Amino acid sequence: MKKLFKFILNTIPRPILIRLSIVVRPILAFVLKGSRFTDPIDGKSFRMFLPYGYGNQRNNVLSPSTLSLERHRLLWLYLQNETDFFTAKEKKKVLHFAPEQEFYKRFKKQSNIEYTTTDLLSPLADVKADICNLPFEDNHYDIIFCNHVLEHIPDDTKAMQELYRVLKPGGMGIFQIPQDLSRAVTFSDDSITDQKERAKIFGQYDHVRVYGRDYFDKLRSIGFTVVEEDYTHKIAPELVEKYCLAKGEIIPVCFK
């Protein structure tokens, strides 16, 4: 199964994968139904989660029902338990880059947010836009989600500046990235062009860097106040295992 999933991820373009997954998801959820692991996003339980990874495959990480990964479930729990995102009575403007399927329909249904999605390629995007040249007004959004996007962007400084520009003063942004916390400094090398080699070194064939611990300081240099939220350490160990979370993953919670 691991080899099959790796082959699919590395050969089928992402927009097509998104469309195909809508059809396959209910079948997977039925076949893998059980009690060992639970997806906190929809509360459904399974005997196993699916493997995932463009380079090295990780076991028990992809939820059969929502197709969420560790980072998605962690973010959901953080928003649910530590913020008023789902409960605020005052309507907030939310901008979501490259919207994830597990969030898209749920956020779209929320009456307490004005929800806009954006991306260059995603079929789920309301606005097709370049993150380095956004068509939005200054100081416009209360909340911005931009998760696992910046590692694809050659000029991530410009992208961060645009995120800062369109976020309201006092607004919150969550900008998750794949991060190697053993690295002090972010690594990139444009001379590596072979897709297999890029997947091996960067974790995915279309990534342009591996972020290190200096990621948070780069966000601060743009102007953000950054909280390095080590949220798995606030969750009971048995739930970290039950929800298939990545222990020690940091959520970058940014404020303007």
Short mmCIF file of C-alpha atoms in Angstrom, two decimals:
data_model
loop_
_atom_site.label_atom_id
_atom_site.label_comp_id
_atom_site.label_asym_id
_atom_site.label_seq_id
_atom_site.Cartn_x
_atom_site.Cartn_y
_atom_site.Cartn_z
CA MET A 1 0.00 0.00 0.00
CA LYS A 2 2.86 2.39 0.82
CA LYS A 3 4.38 1.96 -2.64
CA LEU A 4 1.01 2.50 -4.30
CA PHE A 5 0.34 5.73 -2.40
CA LYS A 6 3.85 7.00 -3.10
CA PHE A 7 3.40 6.30 -6.81
CA ILE A 8 0.04 8.11 -6.89
CA LEU A 9 1.38 11.18 -5.07
CA ASN A 10 4.40 11.50 -7.33
CA THR A 11 2.66 10.96 -10.68
CA ILE A 12 -0.83 12.50 -10.52
CA PRO A 13 -1.03 16.35 -10.50
CA ARG A 14 -2.46 17.78 -7.29
CA PRO A 15 -5.62 19.39 -8.79
CA ILE A 16 -6.58 15.99 -10.25
CA LEU A 17 -5.79 14.27 -6.94
CA ILE A 18 -8.19 16.64 -5.17
CA ARG A 19 -11.02 15.72 -7.54
CA LEU A 20 -10.29 11.98 -7.37
CA SER A 21 -10.14 11.96 -3.59
CA ILE A 22 -13.73 13.20 -3.36
CA VAL A 23 -14.85 9.93 -4.98
CA VAL A 24 -12.42 7.59 -3.19
CA ARG A 25 -12.78 8.97 0.34
CA PRO A 26 -16.12 7.35 1.37
CA ILE A 27 -14.91 3.96 0.11
CA LEU A 28 -11.72 4.15 2.17
CA ALA A 29 -13.64 5.26 5.26
CA PHE A 30 -15.98 2.26 4.99
CA VAL A 31 -13.24 -0.33 4.38
CA LEU A 32 -10.98 0.87 7.22
CA LYS A 33 -13.65 1.44 9.87
CA GLY A 34 -12.49 0.46 13.38
CA SER A 35 -11.61 1.84 16.81
CA ARG A 36 -7.83 2.22 17.10
CA PHE A 37 -7.44 5.76 15.73
CA THR A 38 -9.85 8.71 15.68
CA ASP A 39 -10.01 11.76 13.46
CA PRO A 40 -10.98 14.68 15.77
CA ILE A 41 -12.24 16.70 12.81
CA ASP A 42 -15.26 14.46 12.19
CA GLY A 43 -15.05 12.12 15.22
CA LYS A 44 -14.87 8.95 13.09
CA SER A 45 -12.64 6.03 14.10
CA PHE A 46 -10.64 3.50 12.08
CA ARG A 47 -8.53 0.39 12.53
CA MET A 48 -5.72 2.20 10.71
CA PHE A 49 -4.89 5.46 9.00
CA LEU A 50 -3.29 5.49 5.55
CA PRO A 51 0.41 6.04 4.76
CA TYR A 52 1.52 9.31 3.18
CA GLY A 53 4.66 10.95 1.84
CA TYR A 54 6.20 11.99 -1.47
CA GLY A 55 9.65 10.82 -0.37
CA ASN A 56 9.75 8.87 2.89
CA GLN A 57 6.33 7.42 3.65
CA ARG A 58 4.87 7.86 7.13
CA ASN A 59 2.54 5.18 8.50
CA ASN A 60 -0.90 5.89 10.00
CA VAL A 61 -1.06 9.59 9.13
CA LEU A 62 -3.78 10.12 6.48
CA SER A 63 -7.34 9.94 7.80
CA PRO A 64 -9.59 7.84 5.54
CA SER A 65 -12.64 10.06 6.14
CA THR A 66 -11.40 13.67 5.98
CA LEU A 67 -8.02 12.98 4.33
CA SER A 68 -6.44 15.06 7.08
CA LEU A 69 -2.77 14.72 8.02
CA GLU A 70 -1.12 15.26 11.40
CA ARG A 71 -0.84 19.03 10.89
CA HIS A 72 -4.52 19.42 9.97
CA ARG A 73 -5.77 17.55 13.02
CA LEU A 74 -3.40 19.52 15.26
CA LEU A 75 -4.61 22.82 13.82
CA TRP A 76 -8.25 21.79 14.23
CA LEU A 77 -7.70 20.95 17.90
CA TYR A 78 -5.87 24.24 18.46
CA LEU A 79 -8.63 26.30 16.83
CA GLN A 80 -11.30 24.37 18.72
CA ASN A 81 -9.70 24.48 22.16
CA GLU A 82 -7.61 27.65 22.21
CA THR A 83 -9.46 30.19 20.02
CA ASP A 84 -12.96 31.49 19.36
CA PHE A 85 -12.75 30.65 15.66
CA PHE A 86 -15.80 28.37 15.80
CA THR A 87 -17.75 30.27 18.46
CA ALA A 88 -17.14 34.02 17.94
CA LYS A 89 -20.38 35.98 17.55
CA GLU A 90 -18.75 38.86 15.72
CA LYS A 91 -18.32 37.96 12.05
CA LYS A 92 -14.68 37.72 10.97
CA LYS A 93 -13.12 37.92 7.52
CA VAL A 94 -11.04 34.82 6.80
CA LEU A 95 -8.59 34.29 3.95
CA HIS A 96 -7.51 30.70 3.29
CA PHE A 97 -4.65 29.87 0.90
CA ALA A 98 -4.68 26.51 -0.90
CA PRO A 99 -7.73 25.37 1.12
CA GLU A 100 -7.53 21.85 2.47
CA GLN A 101 -10.51 19.59 1.74
CA GLU A 102 -10.97 18.64 5.38
CA PHE A 103 -11.51 22.31 6.26
CA TYR A 104 -13.09 23.76 3.13
CA LYS A 105 -16.72 22.63 3.46
CA ARG A 106 -16.72 23.01 7.23
CA PHE A 107 -15.39 26.57 7.15
CA LYS A 108 -17.70 27.43 4.25
CA LYS A 109 -20.73 26.51 6.37
CA GLN A 110 -19.73 28.70 9.34
CA SER A 111 -22.10 31.62 9.72
CA ASN A 112 -19.65 33.56 11.91
CA ILE A 113 -16.99 34.00 9.21
CA GLU A 114 -16.80 35.62 5.78
CA TYR A 115 -14.72 32.98 4.05
CA THR A 116 -12.52 33.56 0.98
CA THR A 117 -10.22 30.95 -0.54
CA THR A 118 -7.32 31.67 -2.88
CA ASP A 119 -4.68 29.80 -4.86
CA LEU A 120 -3.19 29.73 -8.36
CA LEU A 121 -4.20 26.14 -9.18
CA SER A 122 -6.61 24.69 -6.60
CA PRO A 123 -10.13 23.93 -7.91
CA LEU A 124 -11.37 24.97 -4.46
CA ALA A 125 -10.07 28.55 -4.77
CA ASP A 126 -12.58 31.41 -5.01
CA VAL A 127 -9.86 33.80 -6.19
CA LYS A 128 -7.00 32.70 -8.45
CA ALA A 129 -4.07 34.77 -7.21
CA ASP A 130 -0.30 34.87 -6.79
CA ILE A 131 0.63 34.98 -3.11
CA CYS A 132 3.44 37.41 -4.00
CA ASN A 133 1.01 39.85 -5.61
CA LEU A 134 -2.36 39.59 -3.89
CA PRO A 135 -5.44 41.43 -5.24
CA PHE A 136 -6.71 42.28 -1.74
CA GLU A 137 -6.83 45.56 0.18
CA ASP A 138 -4.41 46.44 2.97
CA ASN A 139 -5.48 45.48 6.51
CA HIS A 140 -8.50 43.54 5.26
CA TYR A 141 -8.58 40.10 6.94
CA ASP A 142 -9.05 39.15 10.60
CA ILE A 143 -7.65 35.62 10.11
CA ILE A 144 -5.35 34.15 7.46
CA PHE A 145 -4.55 30.47 6.99
CA CYS A 146 -1.53 29.77 4.80
CA ASN A 147 -0.40 26.26 5.59
CA HIS A 148 2.25 24.27 3.71
CA VAL A 149 2.40 26.91 0.98
CA LEU A 150 5.51 29.01 1.65
CA GLU A 151 7.90 26.09 1.06
CA HIS A 152 6.70 26.12 -2.58
CA ILE A 153 7.35 29.85 -3.11
CA PRO A 154 10.77 30.94 -4.44
CA ASP A 155 10.39 34.48 -3.01
CA ASP A 156 8.94 33.63 0.39
CA THR A 157 9.99 37.05 1.75
CA LYS A 158 7.64 38.78 -0.70
CA ALA A 159 4.89 36.28 0.13
CA MET A 160 5.27 36.96 3.86
CA GLN A 161 5.15 40.71 3.20
CA GLU A 162 1.90 40.26 1.31
CA LEU A 163 0.43 38.19 4.14
CA TYR A 164 1.39 40.95 6.57
CA ARG A 165 -0.07 43.65 4.31
CA VAL A 166 -3.55 42.14 3.98
CA LEU A 167 -3.87 41.07 7.65
CA LYS A 168 -5.69 43.53 9.91
CA PRO A 169 -3.86 45.05 12.89
CA GLY A 170 -4.66 42.68 15.77
CA GLY A 171 -5.43 39.90 13.27
CA MET A 172 -4.14 36.33 13.49
CA GLY A 173 -2.35 34.28 10.86
CA ILE A 174 -1.37 30.62 11.04
CA PHE A 175 1.42 29.74 8.63
CA GLN A 176 2.37 26.09 9.10
CA ILE A 177 5.28 24.72 7.08
CA PRO A 178 7.20 21.43 6.96
CA GLN A 179 10.05 22.17 9.36
CA ASP A 180 13.22 20.40 10.41
CA LEU A 181 13.74 21.58 13.98
CA SER A 182 17.18 19.98 14.04
CA ARG A 183 18.31 22.65 11.56
CA ALA A 184 19.18 26.09 12.89
CA VAL A 185 19.12 27.59 9.39
CA THR A 186 16.76 27.06 6.47
CA PHE A 187 18.28 25.11 3.56
CA SER A 188 17.70 25.64 -0.17
CA ASP A 189 19.61 24.67 -3.32
CA ASP A 190 18.26 25.66 -6.74
CA SER A 191 20.86 23.50 -8.48
CA ILE A 192 18.97 20.34 -7.47
CA THR A 193 16.49 19.87 -10.33
CA ASP A 194 15.86 16.11 -10.45
CA GLN A 195 12.39 15.44 -9.01
CA LYS A 196 13.38 12.26 -7.17
CA GLU A 197 16.38 14.00 -5.63
CA ARG A 198 14.24 17.00 -4.63
CA ALA A 199 11.69 14.69 -2.98
CA LYS A 200 14.50 12.98 -1.09
CA ILE A 201 16.15 16.20 0.11
CA PHE A 202 13.21 18.60 0.45
CA GLY A 203 10.49 16.08 1.31
CA GLN A 204 8.50 16.78 -1.85
CA TYR A 205 9.43 17.26 -5.49
CA ASP A 206 7.91 20.76 -5.70
CA HIS A 207 9.40 22.18 -2.48
CA VAL A 208 12.14 24.79 -2.83
CA ARG A 209 13.53 24.74 0.72
CA VAL A 210 13.62 22.98 4.08
CA TYR A 211 12.76 25.42 6.86
CA GLY A 212 14.83 25.39 10.02
CA ARG A 213 14.31 27.01 13.41
CA ASP A 214 15.07 30.43 11.88
CA TYR A 215 11.62 30.39 10.19
CA PHE A 216 10.00 32.06 13.18
CA ASP A 217 12.56 34.86 13.23
CA LYS A 218 12.05 35.47 9.52
CA LEU A 219 8.35 36.00 10.18
CA ARG A 220 9.27 38.38 13.00
CA SER A 221 11.56 40.33 10.66
CA ILE A 222 8.52 40.98 8.44
CA GLY A 223 6.71 42.53 11.42
CA PHE A 224 4.67 39.65 12.85
CA THR A 225 4.54 38.83 16.55
CA VAL A 226 5.04 35.05 16.55
CA VAL A 227 3.94 32.53 19.16
CA GLU A 228 5.72 29.18 18.70
CA GLU A 229 2.85 26.97 19.86
CA ASP A 230 4.11 23.52 20.83
CA TYR A 231 0.56 22.28 21.14
CA THR A 232 1.08 18.51 21.29
CA HIS A 233 2.63 19.00 24.73
CA LYS A 234 -0.68 20.46 25.95
CA ILE A 235 -2.58 17.36 24.83
CA ALA A 236 -2.73 14.11 26.81
CA PRO A 237 -0.16 11.60 25.42
CA GLU A 238 -2.83 8.99 24.80
CA LEU A 239 -4.77 11.47 22.65
CA VAL A 240 -1.66 12.41 20.69
CA GLU A 241 -1.44 8.73 19.75
CA LYS A 242 -5.20 8.29 19.26
CA TYR A 243 -5.40 11.29 16.91
CA CYS A 244 -2.15 10.35 15.11
CA LEU A 245 -0.45 13.70 15.75
CA ALA A 246 3.23 14.51 15.19
CA LYS A 247 4.61 15.04 18.68
CA GLY A 248 6.62 18.26 18.94
CA GLU A 249 5.20 19.91 15.82
CA ILE A 250 5.13 23.69 16.25
CA ILE A 251 2.16 25.81 15.14
CA PRO A 252 3.39 29.29 14.08
CA VAL A 253 0.63 31.61 15.37
CA CYS A 254 1.29 35.10 14.00
CA PHE A 255 -0.23 38.43 15.02
CA LYS A 256 -0.06 41.90 13.49
#
